[in-house]
Amino acid sequence: MRAAYGILAGLLALVYLYGGGLKTVRSREGLRPMMAWVDDLPMAAVRAIGVVEVLGALGLVLPPLTGIAPWLAAVAAAGFVLLQLGAIRIHLRMGDRQLVLNVSLLVVAAAIIPLASVS
């Protein structure tokens, strides 16, 4: 179970570190080609989402590695489930039906929650 958690959490953390990092440093114009939804939110909200994603990615990996508050990994995974539910809602509101990435991230985050308890 630890190996499964490590692989899934590591991959999910990389995705969120990348996406969250972009949201925290790029301009609206720099984000628009890959994230059309940035026009629907204030830039402060986009930056806040980016910070949450980076912190959540760290929360998936650091607590199990350090042994300090390992329960935070399950909380981070649950937070990503909620984040993707919100993202799916925004995409649907915009008329965007390309939800494969969002649904995939949601499923992986949901799968990690019980694994985090075991790791």
mmCIF file with all atom_site columns, C-alpha atoms in Angstrom:
data_model
loop_
_atom_site.group_PDB
_atom_site.id
_atom_site.type_symbol
_atom_site.label_atom_id
_atom_site.label_alt_id
_atom_site.label_comp_id
_atom_site.label_asym_id
_atom_site.label_entity_id
_atom_site.label_seq_id
_atom_site.pdbx_PDB_ins_code
_atom_site.Cartn_x
_atom_site.Cartn_y
_atom_site.Cartn_z
_atom_site.occupancy
_atom_site.B_iso_or_equiv
_atom_site.pdbx_formal_charge
_atom_site.auth_seq_id
_atom_site.auth_comp_id
_atom_site.auth_asym_id
_atom_site.auth_atom_id
_atom_site.pdbx_PDB_model_num
ATOM 1   C CA . MET A 1 1   ? 0.000   0.000  0.000   1.00 0.00 ? 1   MET A CA 1
ATOM 2   C CA . ARG A 1 2   ? 2.849   2.404  0.718   1.00 0.00 ? 2   ARG A CA 1
ATOM 3   C CA . ALA A 1 3   ? 4.230   1.975  -2.787  1.00 0.00 ? 3   ALA A CA 1
ATOM 4   C CA . ALA A 1 4   ? 0.808   2.592  -4.342  1.00 0.00 ? 4   ALA A CA 1
ATOM 5   C CA . TYR A 1 5   ? 0.354   5.701  -2.228  1.00 0.00 ? 5   TYR A CA 1
ATOM 6   C CA . GLY A 1 6   ? 3.853   6.938  -3.019  1.00 0.00 ? 6   GLY A CA 1
ATOM 7   C CA . ILE A 1 7   ? 3.400   6.546  -6.765  1.00 0.00 ? 7   ILE A CA 1
ATOM 8   C CA . LEU A 1 8   ? -0.090  8.080  -6.932  1.00 0.00 ? 8   LEU A CA 1
ATOM 9   C CA . ALA A 1 9   ? 0.654   10.867 -4.467  1.00 0.00 ? 9   ALA A CA 1
ATOM 10  C CA . GLY A 1 10  ? 3.960   11.664 -6.150  1.00 0.00 ? 10  GLY A CA 1
ATOM 11  C CA . LEU A 1 11  ? 2.385   11.931 -9.589  1.00 0.00 ? 11  LEU A CA 1
ATOM 12  C CA . LEU A 1 12  ? -0.545  13.964 -8.291  1.00 0.00 ? 12  LEU A CA 1
ATOM 13  C CA . ALA A 1 13  ? 1.822   16.251 -6.400  1.00 0.00 ? 13  ALA A CA 1
ATOM 14  C CA . LEU A 1 14  ? 3.866   16.863 -9.564  1.00 0.00 ? 14  LEU A CA 1
ATOM 15  C CA . VAL A 1 15  ? 0.743   17.800 -11.520 1.00 0.00 ? 15  VAL A CA 1
ATOM 16  C CA . TYR A 1 16  ? -0.393  20.235 -8.842  1.00 0.00 ? 16  TYR A CA 1
ATOM 17  C CA . LEU A 1 17  ? 3.084   21.688 -8.267  1.00 0.00 ? 17  LEU A CA 1
ATOM 18  C CA . TYR A 1 18  ? 3.322   22.439 -11.973 1.00 0.00 ? 18  TYR A CA 1
ATOM 19  C CA . GLY A 1 19  ? -0.191  23.835 -12.395 1.00 0.00 ? 19  GLY A CA 1
ATOM 20  C CA . GLY A 1 20  ? -0.162  25.700 -9.099  1.00 0.00 ? 20  GLY A CA 1
ATOM 21  C CA . GLY A 1 21  ? 3.269   27.114 -9.770  1.00 0.00 ? 21  GLY A CA 1
ATOM 22  C CA . LEU A 1 22  ? 2.127   28.455 -13.123 1.00 0.00 ? 22  LEU A CA 1
ATOM 23  C CA . LYS A 1 23  ? -0.933  30.067 -11.561 1.00 0.00 ? 23  LYS A CA 1
ATOM 24  C CA . THR A 1 24  ? 1.179   31.831 -8.953  1.00 0.00 ? 24  THR A CA 1
ATOM 25  C CA . VAL A 1 25  ? 3.743   33.348 -11.337 1.00 0.00 ? 25  VAL A CA 1
ATOM 26  C CA . ARG A 1 26  ? 2.270   33.744 -14.824 1.00 0.00 ? 26  ARG A CA 1
ATOM 27  C CA . SER A 1 27  ? 0.135   36.609 -16.029 1.00 0.00 ? 27  SER A CA 1
ATOM 28  C CA . ARG A 1 28  ? -3.453  36.163 -17.136 1.00 0.00 ? 28  ARG A CA 1
ATOM 29  C CA . GLU A 1 29  ? -2.256  36.342 -20.748 1.00 0.00 ? 29  GLU A CA 1
ATOM 30  C CA . GLY A 1 30  ? 0.341   33.650 -20.093 1.00 0.00 ? 30  GLY A CA 1
ATOM 31  C CA . LEU A 1 31  ? -2.236  31.342 -18.520 1.00 0.00 ? 31  LEU A CA 1
ATOM 32  C CA . ARG A 1 32  ? -5.050  31.896 -21.018 1.00 0.00 ? 32  ARG A CA 1
ATOM 33  C CA . PRO A 1 33  ? -3.805  29.506 -23.763 1.00 0.00 ? 33  PRO A CA 1
ATOM 34  C CA . MET A 1 34  ? -4.012  26.516 -21.414 1.00 0.00 ? 34  MET A CA 1
ATOM 35  C CA . MET A 1 35  ? -6.568  27.778 -18.879 1.00 0.00 ? 35  MET A CA 1
ATOM 36  C CA . ALA A 1 36  ? -9.343  29.711 -20.599 1.00 0.00 ? 36  ALA A CA 1
ATOM 37  C CA . TRP A 1 37  ? -11.253 29.965 -17.323 1.00 0.00 ? 37  TRP A CA 1
ATOM 38  C CA . VAL A 1 38  ? -8.799  32.549 -15.925 1.00 0.00 ? 38  VAL A CA 1
ATOM 39  C CA . ASP A 1 39  ? -10.875 35.287 -17.556 1.00 0.00 ? 39  ASP A CA 1
ATOM 40  C CA . ASP A 1 40  ? -13.860 34.304 -15.383 1.00 0.00 ? 40  ASP A CA 1
ATOM 41  C CA . LEU A 1 41  ? -12.066 34.870 -12.060 1.00 0.00 ? 41  LEU A CA 1
ATOM 42  C CA . PRO A 1 42  ? -10.183 37.761 -10.523 1.00 0.00 ? 42  PRO A CA 1
ATOM 43  C CA . MET A 1 43  ? -6.429  37.266 -10.816 1.00 0.00 ? 43  MET A CA 1
ATOM 44  C CA . ALA A 1 44  ? -6.169  37.224 -7.010  1.00 0.00 ? 44  ALA A CA 1
ATOM 45  C CA . ALA A 1 45  ? -8.428  34.160 -6.978  1.00 0.00 ? 45  ALA A CA 1
ATOM 46  C CA . VAL A 1 46  ? -6.327  32.453 -9.660  1.00 0.00 ? 46  VAL A CA 1
ATOM 47  C CA . ARG A 1 47  ? -3.198  33.125 -7.612  1.00 0.00 ? 47  ARG A CA 1
ATOM 48  C CA . ALA A 1 48  ? -4.913  31.838 -4.451  1.00 0.00 ? 48  ALA A CA 1
ATOM 49  C CA . ILE A 1 49  ? -5.880  28.624 -6.254  1.00 0.00 ? 49  ILE A CA 1
ATOM 50  C CA . GLY A 1 50  ? -2.259  28.255 -7.325  1.00 0.00 ? 50  GLY A CA 1
ATOM 51  C CA . VAL A 1 51  ? -1.008  28.664 -3.757  1.00 0.00 ? 51  VAL A CA 1
ATOM 52  C CA . VAL A 1 52  ? -3.583  26.128 -2.508  1.00 0.00 ? 52  VAL A CA 1
ATOM 53  C CA . GLU A 1 53  ? -2.449  23.659 -5.176  1.00 0.00 ? 53  GLU A CA 1
ATOM 54  C CA . VAL A 1 54  ? 1.228   24.039 -4.252  1.00 0.00 ? 54  VAL A CA 1
ATOM 55  C CA . LEU A 1 55  ? 0.507   23.692 -0.528  1.00 0.00 ? 55  LEU A CA 1
ATOM 56  C CA . GLY A 1 56  ? -1.746  20.697 -1.170  1.00 0.00 ? 56  GLY A CA 1
ATOM 57  C CA . ALA A 1 57  ? 0.981   19.019 -3.228  1.00 0.00 ? 57  ALA A CA 1
ATOM 58  C CA . LEU A 1 58  ? 3.408   19.494 -0.357  1.00 0.00 ? 58  LEU A CA 1
ATOM 59  C CA . GLY A 1 59  ? 0.726   18.155 1.997   1.00 0.00 ? 59  GLY A CA 1
ATOM 60  C CA . LEU A 1 60  ? 0.462   14.962 -0.030  1.00 0.00 ? 60  LEU A CA 1
ATOM 61  C CA . VAL A 1 61  ? 4.176   14.243 0.153   1.00 0.00 ? 61  VAL A CA 1
ATOM 62  C CA . LEU A 1 62  ? 5.830   15.821 3.200   1.00 0.00 ? 62  LEU A CA 1
ATOM 63  C CA . PRO A 1 63  ? 3.733   14.462 6.103   1.00 0.00 ? 63  PRO A CA 1
ATOM 64  C CA . PRO A 1 64  ? 4.176   10.796 5.125   1.00 0.00 ? 64  PRO A CA 1
ATOM 65  C CA . LEU A 1 65  ? 7.885   11.347 4.406   1.00 0.00 ? 65  LEU A CA 1
ATOM 66  C CA . THR A 1 66  ? 8.605   13.109 7.686   1.00 0.00 ? 66  THR A CA 1
ATOM 67  C CA . GLY A 1 67  ? 6.162   11.197 9.853   1.00 0.00 ? 67  GLY A CA 1
ATOM 68  C CA . ILE A 1 68  ? 4.897   14.519 11.204  1.00 0.00 ? 68  ILE A CA 1
ATOM 69  C CA . ALA A 1 69  ? 1.080   14.684 11.173  1.00 0.00 ? 69  ALA A CA 1
ATOM 70  C CA . PRO A 1 70  ? 0.717   12.031 8.442   1.00 0.00 ? 70  PRO A CA 1
ATOM 71  C CA . TRP A 1 71  ? -3.076  12.449 8.592   1.00 0.00 ? 71  TRP A CA 1
ATOM 72  C CA . LEU A 1 72  ? -2.574  15.726 6.707   1.00 0.00 ? 72  LEU A CA 1
ATOM 73  C CA . ALA A 1 73  ? -1.964  13.733 3.518   1.00 0.00 ? 73  ALA A CA 1
ATOM 74  C CA . ALA A 1 74  ? -5.561  12.476 3.572   1.00 0.00 ? 74  ALA A CA 1
ATOM 75  C CA . VAL A 1 75  ? -6.759  16.037 4.241   1.00 0.00 ? 75  VAL A CA 1
ATOM 76  C CA . ALA A 1 76  ? -4.739  17.317 1.270   1.00 0.00 ? 76  ALA A CA 1
ATOM 77  C CA . ALA A 1 77  ? -6.191  14.609 -0.979  1.00 0.00 ? 77  ALA A CA 1
ATOM 78  C CA . ALA A 1 78  ? -9.730  15.438 0.189   1.00 0.00 ? 78  ALA A CA 1
ATOM 79  C CA . GLY A 1 79  ? -8.999  19.096 -0.527  1.00 0.00 ? 79  GLY A CA 1
ATOM 80  C CA . PHE A 1 80  ? -8.031  18.187 -4.080  1.00 0.00 ? 80  PHE A CA 1
ATOM 81  C CA . VAL A 1 81  ? -11.318 16.320 -4.502  1.00 0.00 ? 81  VAL A CA 1
ATOM 82  C CA . LEU A 1 82  ? -13.169 19.490 -3.472  1.00 0.00 ? 82  LEU A CA 1
ATOM 83  C CA . LEU A 1 83  ? -10.942 21.617 -5.703  1.00 0.00 ? 83  LEU A CA 1
ATOM 84  C CA . GLN A 1 84  ? -11.726 19.451 -8.734  1.00 0.00 ? 84  GLN A CA 1
ATOM 85  C CA . LEU A 1 85  ? -15.449 19.483 -7.995  1.00 0.00 ? 85  LEU A CA 1
ATOM 86  C CA . GLY A 1 86  ? -15.242 23.278 -8.101  1.00 0.00 ? 86  GLY A CA 1
ATOM 87  C CA . ALA A 1 87  ? -13.151 23.176 -11.279 1.00 0.00 ? 87  ALA A CA 1
ATOM 88  C CA . ILE A 1 88  ? -15.645 20.885 -12.981 1.00 0.00 ? 88  ILE A CA 1
ATOM 89  C CA . ARG A 1 89  ? -18.436 23.250 -12.005 1.00 0.00 ? 89  ARG A CA 1
ATOM 90  C CA . ILE A 1 90  ? -16.590 26.220 -13.537 1.00 0.00 ? 90  ILE A CA 1
ATOM 91  C CA . HIS A 1 91  ? -15.842 24.296 -16.733 1.00 0.00 ? 91  HIS A CA 1
ATOM 92  C CA . LEU A 1 92  ? -19.465 23.233 -17.115 1.00 0.00 ? 92  LEU A CA 1
ATOM 93  C CA . ARG A 1 93  ? -20.678 26.777 -16.453 1.00 0.00 ? 93  ARG A CA 1
ATOM 94  C CA . MET A 1 94  ? -18.394 27.971 -19.263 1.00 0.00 ? 94  MET A CA 1
ATOM 95  C CA . GLY A 1 95  ? -19.805 25.331 -21.605 1.00 0.00 ? 95  GLY A CA 1
ATOM 96  C CA . ASP A 1 96  ? -16.500 23.441 -21.633 1.00 0.00 ? 96  ASP A CA 1
ATOM 97  C CA . ARG A 1 97  ? -17.204 19.710 -21.769 1.00 0.00 ? 97  ARG A CA 1
ATOM 98  C CA . GLN A 1 98  ? -13.557 18.612 -21.882 1.00 0.00 ? 98  GLN A CA 1
ATOM 99  C CA . LEU A 1 99  ? -13.385 17.328 -18.320 1.00 0.00 ? 99  LEU A CA 1
ATOM 100 C CA . VAL A 1 100 ? -11.137 14.279 -18.704 1.00 0.00 ? 100 VAL A CA 1
ATOM 101 C CA . LEU A 1 101 ? -8.218  15.843 -16.836 1.00 0.00 ? 101 LEU A CA 1
ATOM 102 C CA . ASN A 1 102 ? -10.419 17.188 -14.040 1.00 0.00 ? 102 ASN A CA 1
ATOM 103 C CA . VAL A 1 103 ? -12.261 13.906 -13.565 1.00 0.00 ? 103 VAL A CA 1
ATOM 104 C CA . SER A 1 104 ? -8.974  11.980 -13.648 1.00 0.00 ? 104 SER A CA 1
ATOM 105 C CA . LEU A 1 105 ? -7.428  14.215 -10.988 1.00 0.00 ? 105 LEU A CA 1
ATOM 106 C CA . LEU A 1 106 ? -10.573 13.876 -8.883  1.00 0.00 ? 106 LEU A CA 1
ATOM 107 C CA . VAL A 1 107 ? -10.514 10.061 -9.119  1.00 0.00 ? 107 VAL A CA 1
ATOM 108 C CA . VAL A 1 108 ? -6.814  9.834  -8.235  1.00 0.00 ? 108 VAL A CA 1
ATOM 109 C CA . ALA A 1 109 ? -7.234  12.207 -5.287  1.00 0.00 ? 109 ALA A CA 1
ATOM 110 C CA . ALA A 1 110 ? -10.235 10.210 -4.047  1.00 0.00 ? 110 ALA A CA 1
ATOM 111 C CA . ALA A 1 111 ? -8.253  6.967  -4.382  1.00 0.00 ? 111 ALA A CA 1
ATOM 112 C CA . ILE A 1 112 ? -5.405  8.420  -2.338  1.00 0.00 ? 112 ILE A CA 1
ATOM 113 C CA . ILE A 1 113 ? -7.569  9.286  0.670   1.00 0.00 ? 113 ILE A CA 1
ATOM 114 C CA . PRO A 1 114 ? -7.840  5.719  2.053   1.00 0.00 ? 114 PRO A CA 1
ATOM 115 C CA . LEU A 1 115 ? -4.259  4.935  1.010   1.00 0.00 ? 115 LEU A CA 1
ATOM 116 C CA . ALA A 1 116 ? -2.976  7.917  2.987   1.00 0.00 ? 116 ALA A CA 1
ATOM 117 C CA . SER A 1 117 ? -4.358  6.400  6.163   1.00 0.00 ? 117 SER A CA 1
ATOM 118 C CA . VAL A 1 118 ? -2.340  3.217  5.581   1.00 0.00 ? 118 VAL A CA 1
ATOM 119 C CA . SER A 1 119 ? 0.944   4.809  4.508   1.00 0.00 ? 119 SER A CA 1
#
